[in-house]
GROMACS .gro file of C-alpha atoms in nm:
model
  274
    1MET     CA    1   3.917  11.103  -3.156
    2PHE     CA    2   4.213  11.050  -2.927
    3LYS     CA    3   4.566  11.175  -2.972
    4ILE     CA    4   4.829  10.903  -2.956
    5GLY     CA    5   4.927  10.980  -2.594
    6ALA     CA    6   4.569  10.968  -2.469
    7PHE     CA    7   4.496  10.652  -2.668
    8ALA     CA    8   4.810  10.487  -2.528
    9LYS     CA    9   4.687  10.548  -2.171
   10LEU     CA   10   4.340  10.428  -2.260
   11SER     CA   11   4.461  10.110  -2.428
   12GLY     CA   12   4.737  10.027  -2.179
   13VAL     CA   13   5.019  10.022  -2.436
   14THR     CA   14   5.304  10.267  -2.489
   15VAL     CA   15   5.323  10.535  -2.754
   16LYS     CA   16   5.630  10.356  -2.890
   17THR     CA   17   5.427  10.037  -2.928
   18LEU     CA   18   5.147  10.218  -3.112
   19ARG     CA   19   5.399  10.366  -3.355
   20HIS     CA   20   5.547  10.019  -3.407
   21TYR     CA   21   5.202   9.874  -3.478
   22ASP     CA   22   5.150  10.156  -3.730
   23GLU     CA   23   5.479  10.074  -3.908
   24LEU     CA   24   5.387   9.705  -3.929
   25GLY     CA   25   5.036   9.776  -4.051
   26LEU     CA   26   4.874   9.612  -3.748
   27LEU     CA   27   4.696   9.924  -3.629
   28LYS     CA   28   4.694  10.236  -3.844
   29PRO     CA   29   4.568  10.562  -3.692
   30ALA     CA   30   4.210  10.639  -3.790
   31GLN     CA   31   4.331  10.976  -3.904
   32VAL     CA   32   4.653  11.178  -3.927
   33ASP     CA   33   4.617  11.555  -3.886
   34GLU     CA   34   4.761  11.713  -4.200
   35GLU     CA   35   4.883  12.028  -4.027
   36SER     CA   36   5.024  11.888  -3.703
   37GLY     CA   37   5.099  11.530  -3.813
   38TYR     CA   38   4.929  11.401  -3.497
   39ARG     CA   39   4.807  11.042  -3.509
   40LEU     CA   40   4.443  11.018  -3.407
   41TYR     CA   41   4.262  10.705  -3.291
   42THR     CA   42   3.899  10.612  -3.228
   43ALA     CA   43   3.747  10.427  -2.933
   44GLU     CA   44   3.651  10.142  -3.167
   45GLN     CA   45   4.021  10.074  -3.229
   46LEU     CA   46   4.050   9.952  -2.869
   47LEU     CA   47   3.906   9.626  -3.001
   48THR     CA   48   4.212   9.581  -3.225
   49ILE     CA   49   4.439   9.636  -2.924
   50ARG     CA   50   4.245   9.372  -2.729
   51ARG     CA   51   4.269   9.129  -3.022
   52ILE     CA   52   4.645   9.185  -3.052
   53ASN     CA   53   4.683   9.121  -2.679
   54GLY     CA   54   4.478   8.804  -2.712
   55PHE     CA   55   4.695   8.677  -2.997
   56LYS     CA   56   5.005   8.758  -2.791
   57GLU     CA   57   4.872   8.545  -2.506
   58GLN     CA   58   4.854   8.254  -2.751
   59GLY     CA   59   5.217   8.319  -2.844
   60LEU     CA   60   5.158   8.447  -3.196
   61THR     CA   61   5.420   8.682  -3.335
   62LEU     CA   62   5.320   9.019  -3.475
   63GLU     CA   63   5.392   8.891  -3.826
   64MET     CA   64   5.168   8.588  -3.770
   65MET     CA   65   4.876   8.793  -3.641
   66ARG     CA   66   4.884   9.067  -3.906
   67PRO     CA   67   4.679   8.879  -4.169
   68LEU     CA   68   4.429   8.784  -3.897
   69LEU     CA   69   4.348   9.145  -3.808
   70THR     CA   70   4.233   9.291  -4.138
   71GLY     CA   71   3.978   9.213  -4.408
   72SER     CA   72   3.798   8.886  -4.453
   73VAL     CA   73   3.994   8.592  -4.319
   74ALA     CA   74   3.911   8.232  -4.409
   75LEU     CA   75   3.892   7.992  -4.116
   76THR     CA   76   4.137   7.764  -4.296
   77GLN     CA   77   4.399   8.040  -4.280
   78VAL     CA   78   4.334   8.085  -3.907
   79GLU     CA   79   4.362   7.710  -3.859
   80ARG     CA   80   4.696   7.696  -4.043
   81THR     CA   81   4.835   7.980  -3.832
   82LEU     CA   82   4.725   7.823  -3.505
   83LEU     CA   83   4.851   7.479  -3.607
   84GLU     CA   84   5.187   7.632  -3.695
   85LYS     CA   85   5.201   7.797  -3.353
   86ARG     CA   86   5.094   7.475  -3.183
   87LYS     CA   87   5.378   7.287  -3.352
   88ASP     CA   88   5.624   7.556  -3.240
   89LEU     CA   89   5.497   7.534  -2.881
   90GLU     CA   90   5.527   7.155  -2.883
   91GLN     CA   91   5.890   7.186  -2.995
   92GLN     CA   92   5.956   7.438  -2.717
   93ILE     CA   93   5.801   7.200  -2.463
   94GLN     CA   94   6.014   6.911  -2.589
   95GLU     CA   95   6.328   7.126  -2.565
   96ALA     CA   96   6.233   7.241  -2.214
   97GLN     CA   97   6.175   6.877  -2.112
   98ARG     CA   98   6.516   6.783  -2.254
   99GLN     CA   99   6.680   7.065  -2.060
  100LEU     CA  100   6.490   6.966  -1.744
  101ALA     CA  101   6.612   6.608  -1.780
  102GLY     CA  102   6.969   6.739  -1.821
  103VAL     CA  103   6.939   6.951  -1.507
  104ASP     CA  104   6.804   6.650  -1.312
  105GLU     CA  105   7.095   6.436  -1.432
  106ARG     CA  106   7.343   6.698  -1.315
  107LEU     CA  107   7.173   6.722  -0.976
  108VAL     CA  108   7.205   6.344  -0.936
  109ARG     CA  109   7.573   6.359  -1.031
  110ILE     CA  110   7.636   6.645  -0.788
  111GLU     CA  111   7.472   6.443  -0.509
  112LYS     CA  112   7.674   6.135  -0.601
  113ALA     CA  113   7.998   6.337  -0.617
  114ALA     CA  114   7.933   6.463  -0.264
  115GLU     CA  115   7.906   6.102  -0.144
  116ASP     CA  116   8.219   5.986  -0.328
  117THR     CA  117   8.574   5.995  -0.199
  118GLU     CA  118   8.622   6.313  -0.002
  119GLU     CA  119   8.865   6.576  -0.119
  120GLY     CA  120   9.201   6.589   0.053
  121LYS     CA  121   9.204   6.213   0.114
  122LEU     CA  122   9.543   6.040   0.092
  123SER     CA  123   9.564   5.663   0.066
  124VAL     CA  124   9.739   5.367  -0.092
  125ARG     CA  125   9.516   5.167  -0.323
  126SER     CA  126   9.522   4.939  -0.625
  127VAL     CA  127   9.424   5.068  -0.970
  128ASP     CA  128   9.225   4.843  -1.203
  129PRO     CA  129   9.315   4.809  -1.572
  130VAL     CA  130   9.082   4.994  -1.809
  131LEU     CA  131   9.023   5.000  -2.183
  132VAL     CA  132   9.102   5.347  -2.317
  133ALA     CA  133   9.143   5.546  -2.634
  134SER     CA  134   9.451   5.766  -2.609
  135ILE     CA  135   9.686   6.002  -2.791
  136ARG     CA  136  10.048   6.039  -2.688
  137GLU     CA  137  10.248   6.350  -2.776
  138ASN     CA  138  10.555   6.546  -2.678
  139LEU     CA  139  10.410   6.894  -2.622
  140PRO     CA  140  10.391   7.181  -2.372
  141ARG     CA  141  10.117   7.129  -2.115
  142GLY     CA  142   9.924   7.424  -2.260
  143ARG     CA  143   9.849   7.212  -2.572
  144LEU     CA  144   9.678   6.945  -2.361
  145CYS     CA  145   9.337   7.102  -2.425
  146LEU     CA  146   9.375   7.072  -2.804
  147LEU     CA  147   9.494   6.713  -2.775
  148LEU     CA  148   9.202   6.618  -2.553
  149ASP     CA  149   8.954   6.786  -2.789
  150GLU     CA  150   9.096   6.587  -3.079
  151LEU     CA  151   9.060   6.265  -2.879
  152LYS     CA  152   8.702   6.344  -2.781
  153GLN     CA  153   8.601   6.411  -3.139
  154TYR     CA  154   8.743   6.076  -3.249
  155VAL     CA  155   8.575   5.887  -2.964
  156ARG     CA  156   8.239   6.048  -3.050
  157SER     CA  157   8.285   5.960  -3.417
  158GLN     CA  158   8.305   5.596  -3.311
  159GLY     CA  159   7.977   5.611  -3.119
  160GLU     CA  160   8.136   5.633  -2.774
  161GLU     CA  161   8.053   5.875  -2.493
  162SER     CA  162   8.327   6.139  -2.480
  163ASP     CA  163   8.218   6.338  -2.174
  164ARG     CA  164   8.375   6.105  -1.920
  165GLU     CA  165   8.661   6.116  -1.676
  166MET     CA  166   8.997   6.161  -1.845
  167THR     CA  167   9.343   6.043  -1.751
  168ILE     CA  168   9.678   6.205  -1.819
  169ILE     CA  169   9.970   5.961  -1.813
  170TRP     CA  170  10.300   6.140  -1.757
  171HIS     CA  171  10.572   5.943  -1.933
  172ARG     CA  172  10.804   6.239  -1.877
  173ARG     CA  173  10.698   6.560  -1.710
  174ALA     CA  174  10.889   6.882  -1.785
  175ASP     CA  175  10.971   7.126  -1.507
  176GLY     CA  176  10.753   7.406  -1.649
  177ASN     CA  177  10.432   7.444  -1.848
  178GLU     CA  178  10.612   7.590  -2.150
  179GLU     CA  179  10.861   7.306  -2.187
  180PRO     CA  180  10.751   6.996  -2.385
  181SER     CA  181  10.641   6.697  -2.180
  182ASP     CA  182  10.589   6.341  -2.297
  183PHE     CA  183  10.230   6.273  -2.196
  184GLU     CA  184   9.930   6.068  -2.302
  185VAL     CA  185   9.565   6.172  -2.273
  186ALA     CA  186   9.319   5.885  -2.235
  187ILE     CA  187   8.940   5.841  -2.219
  188PRO     CA  188   8.774   5.513  -2.115
  189VAL     CA  189   8.572   5.335  -2.384
  190SER     CA  190   8.305   5.069  -2.337
  191LYS     CA  191   8.430   4.840  -2.614
  192PRO     CA  192   8.721   4.808  -2.858
  193ILE     CA  193   8.702   5.069  -3.132
  194PRO     CA  194   8.934   5.106  -3.433
  195ASP     CA  195   9.272   5.276  -3.396
  196SER     CA  196   9.359   5.570  -3.618
  197HIS     CA  197   9.692   5.717  -3.724
  198ARG     CA  198   9.670   5.931  -3.408
  199VAL     CA  199   9.451   5.741  -3.164
  200LYS     CA  200   9.551   5.415  -3.000
  201VAL     CA  201   9.295   5.190  -2.829
  202HIS     CA  202   9.454   4.972  -2.564
  203GLN     CA  203   9.431   4.836  -2.212
  204LEU     CA  204   9.576   5.083  -1.963
  205PRO     CA  205   9.755   4.852  -1.716
  206GLY     CA  206   9.646   4.832  -1.356
  207VAL     CA  207   9.873   4.921  -1.065
  208LYS     CA  208   9.914   4.690  -0.766
  209GLU     CA  209   9.997   4.965  -0.520
  210ALA     CA  210   9.965   5.339  -0.579
  211ALA     CA  211   9.955   5.644  -0.359
  212SER     CA  212   9.635   5.838  -0.422
  213TYR     CA  213   9.555   6.203  -0.348
  214VAL     CA  214   9.206   6.337  -0.419
  215HIS     CA  215   9.202   6.713  -0.469
  216ARG     CA  216   9.067   6.988  -0.698
  217SER     CA  217   9.276   7.131  -0.978
  218ASP     CA  218   9.284   7.275  -1.329
  219PRO     CA  219   9.407   7.006  -1.570
  220TYR     CA  220   9.556   7.267  -1.802
  221LYS     CA  221   9.785   7.411  -1.535
  222ASP     CA  222  10.050   7.216  -1.348
  223ASN     CA  223   9.955   7.156  -0.987
  224TYR     CA  224  10.286   7.150  -0.804
  225LYS     CA  225  10.117   7.175  -0.466
  226ALA     CA  226   9.935   6.845  -0.516
  227SER     CA  227  10.258   6.679  -0.627
  228GLU     CA  228  10.444   6.812  -0.323
  229VAL     CA  229  10.174   6.695  -0.083
  230LEU     CA  230  10.172   6.346  -0.232
  231GLN     CA  231  10.549   6.305  -0.251
  232SER     CA  232  10.590   6.410   0.114
  233TRP     CA  233  10.311   6.176   0.226
  234ILE     CA  234  10.460   5.881   0.036
  235ALA     CA  235  10.790   5.918   0.221
  236ASP     CA  236  10.614   5.952   0.557
  237GLN     CA  237  10.425   5.626   0.497
  238GLY     CA  238  10.740   5.430   0.428
  239TYR     CA  239  10.701   5.404   0.050
  240ARG     CA  240  10.893   5.529  -0.249
  241PRO     CA  241  10.772   5.605  -0.604
  242LEU     CA  242  10.802   5.317  -0.850
  243GLU     CA  243  10.969   5.499  -1.138
  244THR     CA  244  10.913   5.221  -1.395
  245ILE     CA  245  10.539   5.299  -1.409
  246PRO     CA  246  10.424   5.650  -1.516
  247VAL     CA  247  10.244   5.882  -1.281
  248ARG     CA  248   9.877   5.948  -1.367
  249ASP     CA  249   9.631   6.229  -1.308
  250ILE     CA  250   9.269   6.112  -1.325
  251TYR     CA  251   9.019   6.395  -1.365
  252LEU     CA  252   8.698   6.265  -1.213
  253THR     CA  253   8.473   6.557  -1.310
  254SER     CA  254   8.358   6.563  -1.671
  255ASP     CA  255   8.365   6.884  -1.875
  256ASN     CA  256   7.987   6.926  -1.848
  257ASP     CA  257   7.998   6.905  -1.468
  258ILE     CA  258   8.264   7.171  -1.404
  259TYR     CA  259   8.147   7.472  -1.205
  260GLY     CA  260   8.423   7.730  -1.184
  261GLN     CA  261   8.768   7.637  -1.319
  262LEU     CA  262   8.860   7.350  -1.089
  263ARG     CA  263   8.748   6.989  -1.105
  264LYS     CA  264   8.792   6.692  -0.876
  265ALA     CA  265   9.107   6.499  -0.961
  266GLU     CA  266   9.305   6.206  -0.829
  267ALA     CA  267   9.683   6.198  -0.852
  268ILE     CA  268   9.813   5.843  -0.883
  269VAL     CA  269  10.179   5.759  -0.809
  270PRO     CA  270  10.280   5.390  -0.826
  271VAL     CA  271  10.478   5.299  -0.513
  272VAL     CA  272  10.668   5.018  -0.342
  273ARG     CA  273  10.737   4.968   0.025
  274VAL     CA  274  11.084   5.081   0.125
   0.00000   0.00000   0.00000
């Protein structure tokens, strides 16, 4: 007979584990000393430890292996248990493959983003028209997140991909984040989808000439630095803002591709030559 400490060393498991096996009924001590309360084990019980370890290697839980360790067990019961575990493993493999595919997609997007327009670039370019779903509100900038979430939910409900670049159209921008601004959040859609009482689906007009500044920013906080850089550059290039067309912020990084708090963005200011 071995005391629990000696048997733990012999079997390669901890005393805590042996006590846990006892509580679950997986491996009861061969004898418990009535006076001392010591748990005593026999050498033959090493076989049970080896069997438990073997079942663990197959991924069986302690609950699944308990009926397989005691008494007479029908092969049909063993088969059911193993088939159940096999199904569970197949599901885990499928989930791991899905996650692997998602990681690969992100790696491709990261590589593509590195090849796209470099950050800090200033230029004058045309902007193509695009079909969008949008919501327009008069709210503080801090509510932009809630508005965008509402728009995404609606776009998804219509079978469209919602995790795409987003555009904020500033019909009137307040001086501070706490003051209400008149802005519109928009997400491109692949085809016309129904309007709702809140969401409008329409063609966002193109712009013949616009000053563009590619930078990194947090869409939920006003980026005055980017605005100052762009406004100064516009004047230096001999242009002036065309006030009849709203300024836009296009956030090129989707929510799923943000690492940190900042994402790549493009500030768009319609201009005319002075």
